[in-house]
XYZ file of C-alpha atoms in Angstrom:
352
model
C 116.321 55.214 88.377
C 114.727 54.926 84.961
C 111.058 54.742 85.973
C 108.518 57.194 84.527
C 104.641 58.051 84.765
C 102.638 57.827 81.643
C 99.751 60.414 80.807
C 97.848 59.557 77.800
C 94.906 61.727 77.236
C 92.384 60.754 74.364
C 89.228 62.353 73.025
C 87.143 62.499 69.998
C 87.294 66.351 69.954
C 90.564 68.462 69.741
C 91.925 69.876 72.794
C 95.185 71.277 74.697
C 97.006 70.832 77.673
C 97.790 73.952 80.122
C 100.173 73.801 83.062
C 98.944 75.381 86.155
C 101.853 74.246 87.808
C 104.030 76.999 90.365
C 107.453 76.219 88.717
C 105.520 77.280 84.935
C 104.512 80.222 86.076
C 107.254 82.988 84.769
C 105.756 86.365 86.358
C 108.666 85.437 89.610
C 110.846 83.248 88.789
C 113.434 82.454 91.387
C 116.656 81.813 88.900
C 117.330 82.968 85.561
C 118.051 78.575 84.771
C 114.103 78.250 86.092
C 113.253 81.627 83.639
C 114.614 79.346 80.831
C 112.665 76.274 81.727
C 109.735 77.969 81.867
C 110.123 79.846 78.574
C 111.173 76.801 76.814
C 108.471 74.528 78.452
C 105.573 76.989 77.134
C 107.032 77.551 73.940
C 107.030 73.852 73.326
C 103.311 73.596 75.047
C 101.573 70.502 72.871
C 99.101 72.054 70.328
C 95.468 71.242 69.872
C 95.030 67.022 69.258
C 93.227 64.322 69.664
C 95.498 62.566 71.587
C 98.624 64.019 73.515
C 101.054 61.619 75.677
C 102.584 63.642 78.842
C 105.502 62.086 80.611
C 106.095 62.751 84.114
C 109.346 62.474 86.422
C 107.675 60.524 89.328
C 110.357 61.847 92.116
C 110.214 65.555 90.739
C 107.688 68.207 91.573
C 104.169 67.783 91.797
C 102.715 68.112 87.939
C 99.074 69.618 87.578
C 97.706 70.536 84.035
C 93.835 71.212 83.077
C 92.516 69.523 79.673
C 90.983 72.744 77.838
C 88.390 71.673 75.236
C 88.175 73.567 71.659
C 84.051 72.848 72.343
C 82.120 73.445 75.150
C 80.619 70.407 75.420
C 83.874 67.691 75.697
C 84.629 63.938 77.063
C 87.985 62.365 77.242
C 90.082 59.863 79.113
C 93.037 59.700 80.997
C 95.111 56.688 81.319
C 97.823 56.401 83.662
C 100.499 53.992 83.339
C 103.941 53.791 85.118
C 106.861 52.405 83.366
C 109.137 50.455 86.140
C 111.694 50.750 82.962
C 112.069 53.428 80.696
C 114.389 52.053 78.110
C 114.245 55.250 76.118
C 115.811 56.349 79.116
C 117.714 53.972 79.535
C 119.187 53.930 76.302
C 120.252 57.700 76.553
C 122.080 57.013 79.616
C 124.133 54.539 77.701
C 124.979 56.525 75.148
C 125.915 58.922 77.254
C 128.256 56.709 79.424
C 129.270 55.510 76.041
C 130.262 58.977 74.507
C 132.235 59.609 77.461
C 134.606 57.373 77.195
C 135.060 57.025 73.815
C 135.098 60.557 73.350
C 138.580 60.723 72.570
C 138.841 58.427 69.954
C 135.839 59.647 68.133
C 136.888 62.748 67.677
C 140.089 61.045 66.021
C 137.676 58.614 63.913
C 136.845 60.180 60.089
C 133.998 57.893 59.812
C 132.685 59.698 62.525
C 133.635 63.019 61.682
C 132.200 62.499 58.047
C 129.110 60.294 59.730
C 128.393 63.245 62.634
C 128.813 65.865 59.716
C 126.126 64.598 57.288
C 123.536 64.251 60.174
C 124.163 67.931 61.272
C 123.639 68.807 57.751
C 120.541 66.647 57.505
C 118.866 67.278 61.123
C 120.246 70.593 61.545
C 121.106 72.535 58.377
C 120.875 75.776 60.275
C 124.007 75.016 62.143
C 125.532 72.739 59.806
C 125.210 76.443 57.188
C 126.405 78.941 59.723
C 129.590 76.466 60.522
C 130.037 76.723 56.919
C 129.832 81.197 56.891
C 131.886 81.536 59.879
C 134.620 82.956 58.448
C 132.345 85.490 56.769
C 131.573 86.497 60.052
C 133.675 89.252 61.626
C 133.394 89.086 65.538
C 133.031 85.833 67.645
C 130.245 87.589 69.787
C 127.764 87.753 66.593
C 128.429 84.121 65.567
C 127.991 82.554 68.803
C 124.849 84.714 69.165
C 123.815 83.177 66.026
C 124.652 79.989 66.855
C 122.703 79.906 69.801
C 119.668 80.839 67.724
C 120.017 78.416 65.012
C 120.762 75.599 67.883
C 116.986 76.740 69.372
C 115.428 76.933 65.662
C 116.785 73.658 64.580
C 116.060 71.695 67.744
C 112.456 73.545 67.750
C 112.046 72.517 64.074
C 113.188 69.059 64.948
C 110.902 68.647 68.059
C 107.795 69.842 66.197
C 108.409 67.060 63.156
C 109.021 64.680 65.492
C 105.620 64.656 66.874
C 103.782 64.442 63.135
C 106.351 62.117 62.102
C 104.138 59.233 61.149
C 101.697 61.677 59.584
C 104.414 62.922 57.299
C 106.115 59.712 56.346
C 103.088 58.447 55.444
C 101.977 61.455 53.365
C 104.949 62.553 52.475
C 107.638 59.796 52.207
C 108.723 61.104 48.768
C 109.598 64.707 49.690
C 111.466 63.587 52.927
C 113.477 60.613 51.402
C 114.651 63.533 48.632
C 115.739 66.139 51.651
C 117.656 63.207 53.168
C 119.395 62.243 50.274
C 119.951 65.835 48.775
C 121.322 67.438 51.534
C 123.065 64.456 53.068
C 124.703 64.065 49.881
C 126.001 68.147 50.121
C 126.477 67.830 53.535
C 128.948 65.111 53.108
C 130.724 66.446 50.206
C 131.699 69.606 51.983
C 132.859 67.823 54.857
C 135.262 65.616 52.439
C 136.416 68.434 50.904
C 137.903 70.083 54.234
C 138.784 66.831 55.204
C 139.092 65.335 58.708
C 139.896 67.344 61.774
C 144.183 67.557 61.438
C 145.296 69.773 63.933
C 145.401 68.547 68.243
C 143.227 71.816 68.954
C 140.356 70.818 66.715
C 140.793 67.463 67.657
C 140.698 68.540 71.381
C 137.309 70.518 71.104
C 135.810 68.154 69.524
C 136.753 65.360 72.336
C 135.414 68.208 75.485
C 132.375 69.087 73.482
C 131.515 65.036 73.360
C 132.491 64.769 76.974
C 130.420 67.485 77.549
C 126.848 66.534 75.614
C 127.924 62.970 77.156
C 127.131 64.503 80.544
C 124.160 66.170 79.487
C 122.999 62.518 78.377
C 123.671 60.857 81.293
C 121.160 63.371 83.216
C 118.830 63.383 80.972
C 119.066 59.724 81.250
C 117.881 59.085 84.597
C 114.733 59.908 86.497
C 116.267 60.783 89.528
C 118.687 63.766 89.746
C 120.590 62.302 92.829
C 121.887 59.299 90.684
C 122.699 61.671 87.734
C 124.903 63.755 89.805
C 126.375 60.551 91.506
C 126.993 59.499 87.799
C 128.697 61.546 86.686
C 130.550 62.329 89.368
C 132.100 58.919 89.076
C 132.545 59.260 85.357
C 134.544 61.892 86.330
C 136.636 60.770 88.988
C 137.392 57.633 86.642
C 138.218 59.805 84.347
C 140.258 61.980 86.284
C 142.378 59.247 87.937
C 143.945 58.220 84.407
C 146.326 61.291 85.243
C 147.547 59.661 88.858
C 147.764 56.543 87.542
C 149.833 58.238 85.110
C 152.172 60.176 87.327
C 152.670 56.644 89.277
C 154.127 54.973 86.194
C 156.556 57.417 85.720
C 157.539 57.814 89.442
C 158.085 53.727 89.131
C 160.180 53.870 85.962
C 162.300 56.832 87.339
C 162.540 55.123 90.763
C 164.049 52.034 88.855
C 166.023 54.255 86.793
C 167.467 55.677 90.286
C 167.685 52.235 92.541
C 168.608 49.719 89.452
C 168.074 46.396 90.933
C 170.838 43.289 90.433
C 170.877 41.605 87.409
C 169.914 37.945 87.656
C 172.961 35.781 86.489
C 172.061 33.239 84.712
C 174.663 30.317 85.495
C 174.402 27.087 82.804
C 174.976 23.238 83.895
C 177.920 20.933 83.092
C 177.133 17.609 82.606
C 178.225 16.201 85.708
C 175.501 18.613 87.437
C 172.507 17.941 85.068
C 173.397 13.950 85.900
C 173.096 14.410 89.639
C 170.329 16.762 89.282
C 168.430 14.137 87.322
C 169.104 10.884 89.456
C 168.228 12.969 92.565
C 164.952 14.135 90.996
C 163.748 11.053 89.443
C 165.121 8.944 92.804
C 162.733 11.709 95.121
C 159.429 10.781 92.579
C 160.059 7.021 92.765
C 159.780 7.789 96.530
C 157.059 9.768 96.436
C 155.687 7.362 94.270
C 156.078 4.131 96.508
C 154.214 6.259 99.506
C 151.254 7.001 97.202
C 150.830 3.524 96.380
C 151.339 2.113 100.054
C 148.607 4.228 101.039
C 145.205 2.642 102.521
C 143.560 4.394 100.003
C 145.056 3.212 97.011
C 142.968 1.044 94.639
C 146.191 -1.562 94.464
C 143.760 -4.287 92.472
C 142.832 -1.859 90.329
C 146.309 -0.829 89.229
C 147.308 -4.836 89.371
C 144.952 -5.648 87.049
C 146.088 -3.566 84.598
C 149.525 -3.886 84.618
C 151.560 -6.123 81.870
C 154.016 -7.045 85.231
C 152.176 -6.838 88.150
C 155.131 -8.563 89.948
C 157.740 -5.716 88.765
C 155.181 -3.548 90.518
C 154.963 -5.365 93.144
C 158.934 -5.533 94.023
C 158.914 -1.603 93.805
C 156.699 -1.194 95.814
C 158.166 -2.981 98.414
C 161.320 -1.104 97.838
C 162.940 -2.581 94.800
C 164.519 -1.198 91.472
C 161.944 0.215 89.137
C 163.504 -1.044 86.311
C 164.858 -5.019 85.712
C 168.402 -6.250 84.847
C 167.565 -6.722 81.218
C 166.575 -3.087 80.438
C 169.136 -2.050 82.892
C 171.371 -3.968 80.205
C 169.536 -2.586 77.077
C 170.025 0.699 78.133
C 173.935 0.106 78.601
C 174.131 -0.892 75.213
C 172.363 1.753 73.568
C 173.621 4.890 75.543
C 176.697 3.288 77.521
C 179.927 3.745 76.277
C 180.666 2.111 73.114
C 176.835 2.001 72.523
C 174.874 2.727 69.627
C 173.793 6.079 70.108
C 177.029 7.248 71.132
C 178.393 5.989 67.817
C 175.549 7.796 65.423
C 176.743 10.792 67.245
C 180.630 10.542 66.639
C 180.795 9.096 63.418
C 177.854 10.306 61.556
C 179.017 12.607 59.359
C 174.544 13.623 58.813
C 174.211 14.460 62.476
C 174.723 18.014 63.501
């Protein structure tokens, strides 16, 4: 699912890369999406290096390309390697899953609205400007027609740095660390001053357009197309059954609401009741106790031997009283009638 084919191409001279692949070939194409491809695919054809990587969707069409030398006479190497795990790939497809479900309370977040801003202004000031003039803009046709064109001049821009980025940090660290700061620094005062996004209809358009590049992620994610559309169908469908799941609640409350069940009545002991309730429970664990301990399996020497009165043991376990005549009689005086506790209770004036 995230496996990819590796084409590195080295050579002491300068050279190119031409496709001589069908699907490149826009004299008849078959769609006006494969007319795109191939425009956008030649327009971003590597230029003239030393060294140019190529990678290659191992389950998509068959990929042929001729190395054209600048000289006539020309030696390079090709070394193929195949990546069992992409995690570039692998990564996007994350994100993507990511963005989708936390689309909704990003685009509620203003650290992300401020955050998102600044890098638009920074990777993309050609958008980041025209968002800025589109009120100076009369019709929606000419600023979406601009938009599209500074989305394909910004992303062009973007592509072509990224490919001499080392070269230009390296020889130009200064200038680029200045751009970063300069225009991330404008880009996130303007968005401060108009503030977050207030109103549910921003708010909302921001959350489908996430949703939306989230998909676009999670395709671009994965090498084979089958799993990307079985993705995100399921993001989908997971998505979509937060509305039944919905409905069901309220069908449950209303149904309640409708059938009200009995109240449980909650009835309270005297004290005669929590006195036989107590002498029948503790009478059924001494029970239970005396056929645990008359078991086979019972380590009776062990227990013996660490008993204080084995013998008192003993005698309830052949069936008699758990407790002996003289704490039978200590009890009686404590908590018997006319016993201590009973007086703290009546005439201490300290006892609530």
């Amino acid at each position: 699912m995230w496996s990819t084919v590796e084409v590195k191409i080295t050579s002491p001279g300068l050279f190119r890369i031409v496709y001589i692949t069908e699907k490149y070939n826009c004299q008849y194409p078959e769609t006006i999406l494969s007319f795109i491809k191939c425009v956008i695919h030649n327009f971003w054809t590597p230029k003239e290096s030393n060294e140019i990587t190529i990678i290659i969707n191992p389950y998509g069409d068959t990929v042929c390309f001729s190395v054209e030398p600048e000289r006539k006479i020309f030696n390079y190497m090709i070394h193929v390697n195949r990546n069992i795990v992409d995690f570039k790939l692998f990564f996007v497809f994350v994100a993507g899953v990511f963005l989708f479900f936390y689309a909704k309370t990003l685009s509620q977040s203003p650290t992300f609205y401020y955050s998102s801003g600044t890098v638009l202004g920074v990777l993309m000031t050609l958008v980041f400007v025209l968002l800025l003039m589109k009120r100076s803009i009369p019709k929606y046709s000419t600023f979406w027609a601009l938009m599209v064109g500074c989305w394909f001049a910004s992303v062009y821009v973007v592509y072509q740095l990224m490919e001499d980025l080392k070269w230009l940090w390296y020889e130009n660290r200064t200038y680029i660390l200045g751009y970063i700061l300069i225009v991330g620094f404008f880009s996130f005062v303007i968005c401060y001053k108009h503030g977050p996004l207030s109103d549910d209809r921003s708010r909302s358009l921001l959350m489908w357009t996430l949703r939306l590049l989230s998909l676009l992620l999670v395709y671009a994610g994965v090498a084979m197309p089958q799993f990307a559309y079985a993705a995100i169908i399921l993001l989908m469908s997971s998505w979509s059954l937060h509305y039944p799941l919905r409905a069901f609640s309220y069908m449950r409350w209303r149904m309640k609401q409708w059938f009200p069940s009995e109240e449980l009545v909650v009835k309270y002991l005297t004290e005669d009741e929590y006195r036989e309730q107590a002498d029948a429970e503790t009478n059924s664990a001494l029970e239970e106790l005396r056929r645990t301990c008359r078991k086979p399996d019972f380590p009776s020497w062990l227990v013996i031997s660490r008993l204080h009165t084995p013998g008192k043991f003993a005698d309830f376990v052949l069936g008699g009283s758990h407790l002996s005549p003289e704490e039978i009689s200590l009890h009686e005086e404590q908590y018997g009638l006319g016993g201590a506790f009973l007086e703290e209770q009546l005439f201490n004036p300290s006892t609530s």
